[in-house]
């Protein structure tokens, strides 16, 4: 008589399809959705570097509201710290970080962050307007008498200098002694010539043409400063104890309309001078 096969014997062939309603259930008999619902809000400990309360299953990262409010306060403080150059740029970064942290809800200082962004945006607009005004109109903060002589000094852009103006310019100290080029400032501090100063503006040369002429061509035109020197100082440059420094356009300033070479006279060591050198025969 043949033996009866045991009940738990698996027949050969592919495994049978699961019964309807059992798909997606783990071995414990719960569906994935049921397991997530039961464990929602528990600390996710699979990441050994996650701190309690930092990451939660099914939730976005949460930030400490008090730290965010401090960050928002710093953003607002830096936005109104007008005495610190470009502090508003840091304020923008902090404010954006606060707004990102505020997306999960809670009091993170969102109002202060928005205020910092508005103030910083206004400062950017004001800086752009200032640059445009300086580039196209120049500035002259000096006080002058009826004849144009400076009686109270101030900042003057190079394009607003007048013949006979005496001024200080920190970059003059960096001019190489071999006659090579150095970078000059876009503005200088003009003072009355009776006060100590580094340089005196005595002549200007207009350069024609639409295209930038190149450094060599500007140097050739700059030699005209030496001829104008004798008329202003009263002595030929070759026999003078003074030095001539001229400002010439750069490719960028040329595109912005700067086509003028400015001739100035200084001491050879760029030391201070008191009084004008006009007709001094030095």
Short mmCIF file of C-alpha atoms in Angstrom, two decimals:
data_model
loop_
_atom_site.label_atom_id
_atom_site.label_comp_id
_atom_site.label_asym_id
_atom_site.label_seq_id
_atom_site.Cartn_x
_atom_site.Cartn_y
_atom_site.Cartn_z
CA UNK A 1 0.00 0.00 0.00
CA UNK A 2 1.56 3.33 -1.05
CA UNK A 3 2.58 5.80 1.70
CA UNK A 4 0.49 8.96 2.13
CA UNK A 5 2.70 12.10 1.62
CA UNK A 6 2.95 14.46 4.59
CA UNK A 7 0.72 17.55 4.59
CA UNK A 8 3.63 20.09 4.70
CA UNK A 9 5.42 18.63 1.66
CA UNK A 10 6.02 21.33 -0.97
CA UNK A 11 5.05 20.12 -4.43
CA UNK A 12 7.55 20.56 -7.24
CA UNK A 13 7.27 23.55 -9.57
CA UNK A 14 7.00 27.33 -9.08
CA UNK A 15 5.64 28.59 -5.75
CA UNK A 16 1.91 29.21 -5.70
CA UNK A 17 0.63 32.78 -5.94
CA UNK A 18 -0.19 34.43 -2.61
CA UNK A 19 -3.77 34.46 -1.59
CA UNK A 20 -5.65 37.71 -2.28
CA UNK A 21 -5.33 40.26 0.51
CA UNK A 22 -1.97 38.99 1.80
CA UNK A 23 0.36 40.83 -0.63
CA UNK A 24 2.56 43.48 0.97
CA UNK A 25 2.30 42.04 4.50
CA UNK A 26 5.49 41.22 6.37
CA UNK A 27 5.96 38.05 8.38
CA UNK A 28 4.23 39.57 11.43
CA UNK A 29 0.96 39.88 9.58
CA UNK A 30 0.98 43.74 9.36
CA UNK A 31 1.02 45.70 6.13
CA UNK A 32 3.78 48.25 5.44
CA UNK A 33 1.29 51.11 5.85
CA UNK A 34 0.22 49.76 9.25
CA UNK A 35 3.86 49.48 10.38
CA UNK A 36 4.65 53.07 9.30
CA UNK A 37 1.52 54.37 11.04
CA UNK A 38 2.49 52.54 14.24
CA UNK A 39 6.11 53.73 14.22
CA UNK A 40 5.56 57.32 13.02
CA UNK A 41 7.21 59.81 15.38
CA UNK A 42 9.74 57.36 16.82
CA UNK A 43 13.38 58.34 16.70
CA UNK A 44 15.11 56.84 13.67
CA UNK A 45 18.12 55.03 15.11
CA UNK A 46 19.43 53.36 11.96
CA UNK A 47 21.83 56.29 11.53
CA UNK A 48 24.39 56.09 14.36
CA UNK A 49 25.20 59.80 13.89
CA UNK A 50 21.64 61.03 14.33
CA UNK A 51 20.92 62.67 17.66
CA UNK A 52 17.57 62.15 19.44
CA UNK A 53 14.94 64.49 18.10
CA UNK A 54 16.97 65.35 15.03
CA UNK A 55 15.47 62.88 12.57
CA UNK A 56 12.03 61.35 12.82
CA UNK A 57 10.42 58.81 10.56
CA UNK A 58 8.23 60.46 7.97
CA UNK A 59 9.02 64.02 9.13
CA UNK A 60 11.30 66.82 7.85
CA UNK A 61 14.33 67.82 9.97
CA UNK A 62 13.40 70.24 12.75
CA UNK A 63 15.62 73.07 13.95
CA UNK A 64 15.84 74.65 17.37
CA UNK A 65 13.61 77.73 17.21
CA UNK A 66 15.65 79.69 19.74
CA UNK A 67 18.82 79.31 17.65
CA UNK A 68 16.96 80.37 14.54
CA UNK A 69 15.63 83.50 16.31
CA UNK A 70 19.18 84.40 17.33
CA UNK A 71 20.28 83.96 13.73
CA UNK A 72 17.42 86.19 12.59
CA UNK A 73 18.48 88.82 15.14
CA UNK A 74 22.03 88.77 13.81
CA UNK A 75 20.72 89.09 10.26
CA UNK A 76 18.68 92.18 11.16
CA UNK A 77 21.55 93.68 13.17
CA UNK A 78 24.04 93.24 10.33
CA UNK A 79 21.55 94.65 7.83
CA UNK A 80 21.39 97.93 9.73
CA UNK A 81 25.11 97.99 10.65
CA UNK A 82 25.89 100.64 8.05
CA UNK A 83 29.37 101.22 9.53
CA UNK A 84 30.50 97.69 8.60
CA UNK A 85 31.29 97.41 4.87
CA UNK A 86 29.21 94.78 3.07
CA UNK A 87 27.71 93.46 6.31
CA UNK A 88 24.37 93.36 4.52
CA UNK A 89 25.68 90.53 2.31
CA UNK A 90 26.18 88.36 5.39
CA UNK A 91 22.73 89.42 6.61
CA UNK A 92 21.19 88.13 3.39
CA UNK A 93 22.73 84.69 3.89
CA UNK A 94 21.57 84.45 7.50
CA UNK A 95 18.07 85.64 6.64
CA UNK A 96 17.68 83.05 3.88
CA UNK A 97 18.82 80.32 6.29
CA UNK A 98 16.18 81.42 8.82
CA UNK A 99 13.44 81.34 6.18
CA UNK A 100 14.46 77.82 5.19
CA UNK A 101 14.30 76.71 8.83
CA UNK A 102 10.85 78.33 9.18
CA UNK A 103 9.27 76.06 6.59
CA UNK A 104 8.61 73.39 9.23
CA UNK A 105 6.51 75.80 11.31
CA UNK A 106 7.18 77.43 14.66
CA UNK A 107 8.53 80.81 15.68
CA UNK A 108 11.97 80.98 14.05
CA UNK A 109 12.18 84.78 13.71
CA UNK A 110 10.74 84.84 10.20
CA UNK A 111 9.62 88.47 10.56
CA UNK A 112 13.14 89.67 11.47
CA UNK A 113 14.58 87.67 8.57
CA UNK A 114 12.18 89.27 6.09
CA UNK A 115 13.00 92.73 7.49
CA UNK A 116 16.73 92.01 7.09
CA UNK A 117 16.18 91.00 3.46
CA UNK A 118 14.21 94.16 2.72
CA UNK A 119 16.83 96.44 4.30
CA UNK A 120 19.68 94.60 2.58
CA UNK A 121 17.87 94.86 -0.76
CA UNK A 122 17.51 98.62 -0.32
CA UNK A 123 21.22 98.90 0.51
CA UNK A 124 22.11 97.03 -2.67
CA UNK A 125 19.97 99.43 -4.71
CA UNK A 126 21.57 102.46 -3.03
CA UNK A 127 25.07 101.11 -3.71
CA UNK A 128 24.26 100.54 -7.38
CA UNK A 129 22.86 104.08 -7.67
CA UNK A 130 25.99 105.47 -5.98
CA UNK A 131 28.30 103.64 -8.40
CA UNK A 132 26.29 104.89 -11.39
CA UNK A 133 26.42 108.48 -10.13
CA UNK A 134 30.17 108.28 -9.50
CA UNK A 135 30.89 106.74 -12.90
CA UNK A 136 28.80 109.11 -14.96
CA UNK A 137 28.71 112.33 -12.91
CA UNK A 138 31.72 112.14 -10.58
CA UNK A 139 31.84 113.65 -7.11
CA UNK A 140 33.43 116.73 -5.61
CA UNK A 141 32.88 117.20 -1.87
CA UNK A 142 35.25 120.13 -1.53
CA UNK A 143 34.36 123.71 -0.67
CA UNK A 144 35.85 126.24 -3.10
CA UNK A 145 36.07 130.01 -3.27
CA UNK A 146 34.82 132.15 -6.15
CA UNK A 147 38.01 131.43 -8.12
CA UNK A 148 37.76 127.67 -7.68
CA UNK A 149 40.51 127.31 -5.08
CA UNK A 150 39.86 124.68 -2.40
CA UNK A 151 39.22 126.16 1.03
CA UNK A 152 37.90 122.98 2.66
CA UNK A 153 39.07 119.59 1.41
CA UNK A 154 37.04 116.54 0.44
CA UNK A 155 36.79 113.53 -1.86
CA UNK A 156 37.02 114.21 -5.59
CA UNK A 157 36.87 111.71 -8.45
CA UNK A 158 39.66 112.08 -10.99
CA UNK A 159 37.33 113.37 -13.68
CA UNK A 160 36.33 116.31 -11.42
CA UNK A 161 39.85 117.47 -10.55
CA UNK A 162 40.68 121.06 -11.51
CA UNK A 163 44.01 122.51 -12.57
CA UNK A 164 45.89 123.53 -9.42
CA UNK A 165 44.15 121.03 -7.09
CA UNK A 166 46.46 119.55 -4.45
CA UNK A 167 45.63 116.07 -3.20
CA UNK A 168 46.63 112.89 -1.37
CA UNK A 169 46.41 109.44 -2.92
CA UNK A 170 47.59 106.33 -0.98
CA UNK A 171 48.45 104.44 -4.16
CA UNK A 172 51.16 106.95 -4.99
CA UNK A 173 53.34 105.25 -2.37
CA UNK A 174 53.19 102.02 -4.40
CA UNK A 175 54.46 103.48 -7.69
CA UNK A 176 57.55 101.53 -8.83
CA UNK A 177 60.75 103.58 -9.03
CA UNK A 178 61.65 102.08 -12.43
CA UNK A 179 58.92 104.07 -14.19
CA UNK A 180 56.56 101.13 -14.73
CA UNK A 181 52.81 101.35 -14.27
CA UNK A 182 50.82 101.11 -11.06
CA UNK A 183 47.12 101.09 -10.33
CA UNK A 184 45.65 104.44 -9.28
CA UNK A 185 42.52 105.22 -7.31
CA UNK A 186 39.30 106.41 -8.90
CA UNK A 187 39.08 109.23 -6.34
CA UNK A 188 41.53 111.28 -4.27
CA UNK A 189 41.41 113.46 -1.17
CA UNK A 190 41.81 117.08 -2.24
CA UNK A 191 43.13 119.58 0.34
CA UNK A 192 44.02 123.28 0.26
CA UNK A 193 47.51 123.60 -1.23
CA UNK A 194 48.70 125.36 1.94
CA UNK A 195 48.31 122.04 3.77
CA UNK A 196 50.72 119.08 3.37
CA UNK A 197 49.84 116.98 0.32
CA UNK A 198 51.42 114.47 -2.05
CA UNK A 199 50.58 115.73 -5.52
CA UNK A 200 49.29 118.67 -7.57
CA UNK A 201 47.27 118.44 -10.78
CA UNK A 202 48.63 120.75 -13.49
CA UNK A 203 47.58 119.59 -16.99
CA UNK A 204 45.16 117.30 -18.88
CA UNK A 205 45.39 115.68 -22.30
CA UNK A 206 42.33 114.62 -24.29
CA UNK A 207 42.80 111.41 -26.31
CA UNK A 208 40.65 111.07 -29.41
CA UNK A 209 39.21 108.00 -31.11
CA UNK A 210 36.53 105.45 -30.32
CA UNK A 211 38.70 102.38 -29.73
CA UNK A 212 41.13 102.03 -26.83
CA UNK A 213 44.51 103.16 -28.27
CA UNK A 214 46.66 100.82 -26.18
CA UNK A 215 49.20 101.40 -23.44
CA UNK A 216 52.10 102.33 -25.76
CA UNK A 217 50.06 105.03 -27.51
CA UNK A 218 48.91 106.46 -24.18
CA UNK A 219 52.50 106.56 -22.95
CA UNK A 220 53.51 108.56 -26.01
CA UNK A 221 50.70 111.04 -25.35
CA UNK A 222 51.68 111.13 -21.67
CA UNK A 223 55.05 112.59 -22.67
CA UNK A 224 53.16 115.82 -23.34
CA UNK A 225 52.97 116.23 -19.56
CA UNK A 226 56.71 116.95 -19.55
CA UNK A 227 56.29 119.81 -22.01
CA UNK A 228 53.44 121.30 -19.99
CA UNK A 229 55.52 120.98 -16.81
CA UNK A 230 57.83 123.90 -17.70
CA UNK A 231 54.93 126.25 -18.31
CA UNK A 232 53.35 125.41 -14.96
CA UNK A 233 56.41 125.14 -12.71
CA UNK A 234 58.62 127.66 -14.53
CA UNK A 235 61.54 125.30 -15.08
CA UNK A 236 62.26 122.56 -17.65
CA UNK A 237 61.51 119.09 -16.33
CA UNK A 238 65.05 117.85 -17.09
CA UNK A 239 66.51 120.40 -14.65
CA UNK A 240 63.77 120.15 -12.04
CA UNK A 241 63.95 118.39 -8.68
CA UNK A 242 60.30 117.36 -9.00
CA UNK A 243 58.70 114.29 -10.56
CA UNK A 244 55.78 113.90 -12.96
CA UNK A 245 53.12 111.20 -12.49
CA UNK A 246 50.25 110.89 -14.94
CA UNK A 247 46.95 109.00 -14.81
CA UNK A 248 45.92 107.34 -18.06
CA UNK A 249 42.69 105.52 -19.01
CA UNK A 250 42.38 101.75 -18.65
CA UNK A 251 40.49 99.59 -21.17
CA UNK A 252 37.53 99.46 -18.77
CA UNK A 253 37.48 103.19 -17.93
CA UNK A 254 37.85 103.96 -21.64
CA UNK A 255 34.62 102.07 -22.37
CA UNK A 256 32.94 104.17 -19.67
CA UNK A 257 33.98 107.41 -21.37
CA UNK A 258 37.34 108.18 -19.73
CA UNK A 259 39.55 109.50 -22.56
CA UNK A 260 41.71 111.90 -20.54
CA UNK A 261 45.31 111.75 -19.32
CA UNK A 262 45.88 113.69 -16.08
CA UNK A 263 49.32 115.18 -15.37
CA UNK A 264 50.40 115.62 -11.75
CA UNK A 265 53.61 116.77 -10.08
CA UNK A 266 55.09 115.18 -6.94
CA UNK A 267 58.30 114.88 -4.98
CA UNK A 268 60.52 112.02 -6.28
CA UNK A 269 59.99 110.08 -3.04
CA UNK A 270 56.26 110.91 -2.89
CA UNK A 271 56.80 112.82 0.36
CA UNK A 272 54.46 115.62 1.42
CA UNK A 273 54.71 119.11 -0.05
CA UNK A 274 53.35 122.29 1.51
CA UNK A 275 52.29 125.03 -0.86
CA UNK A 276 51.72 125.01 -4.62
CA UNK A 277 54.61 124.33 -6.99
CA UNK A 278 53.13 126.64 -9.63
CA UNK A 279 55.84 129.13 -10.74
CA UNK A 280 58.08 127.78 -7.98
CA UNK A 281 60.95 127.22 -10.47
CA UNK A 282 61.86 124.04 -8.64
#
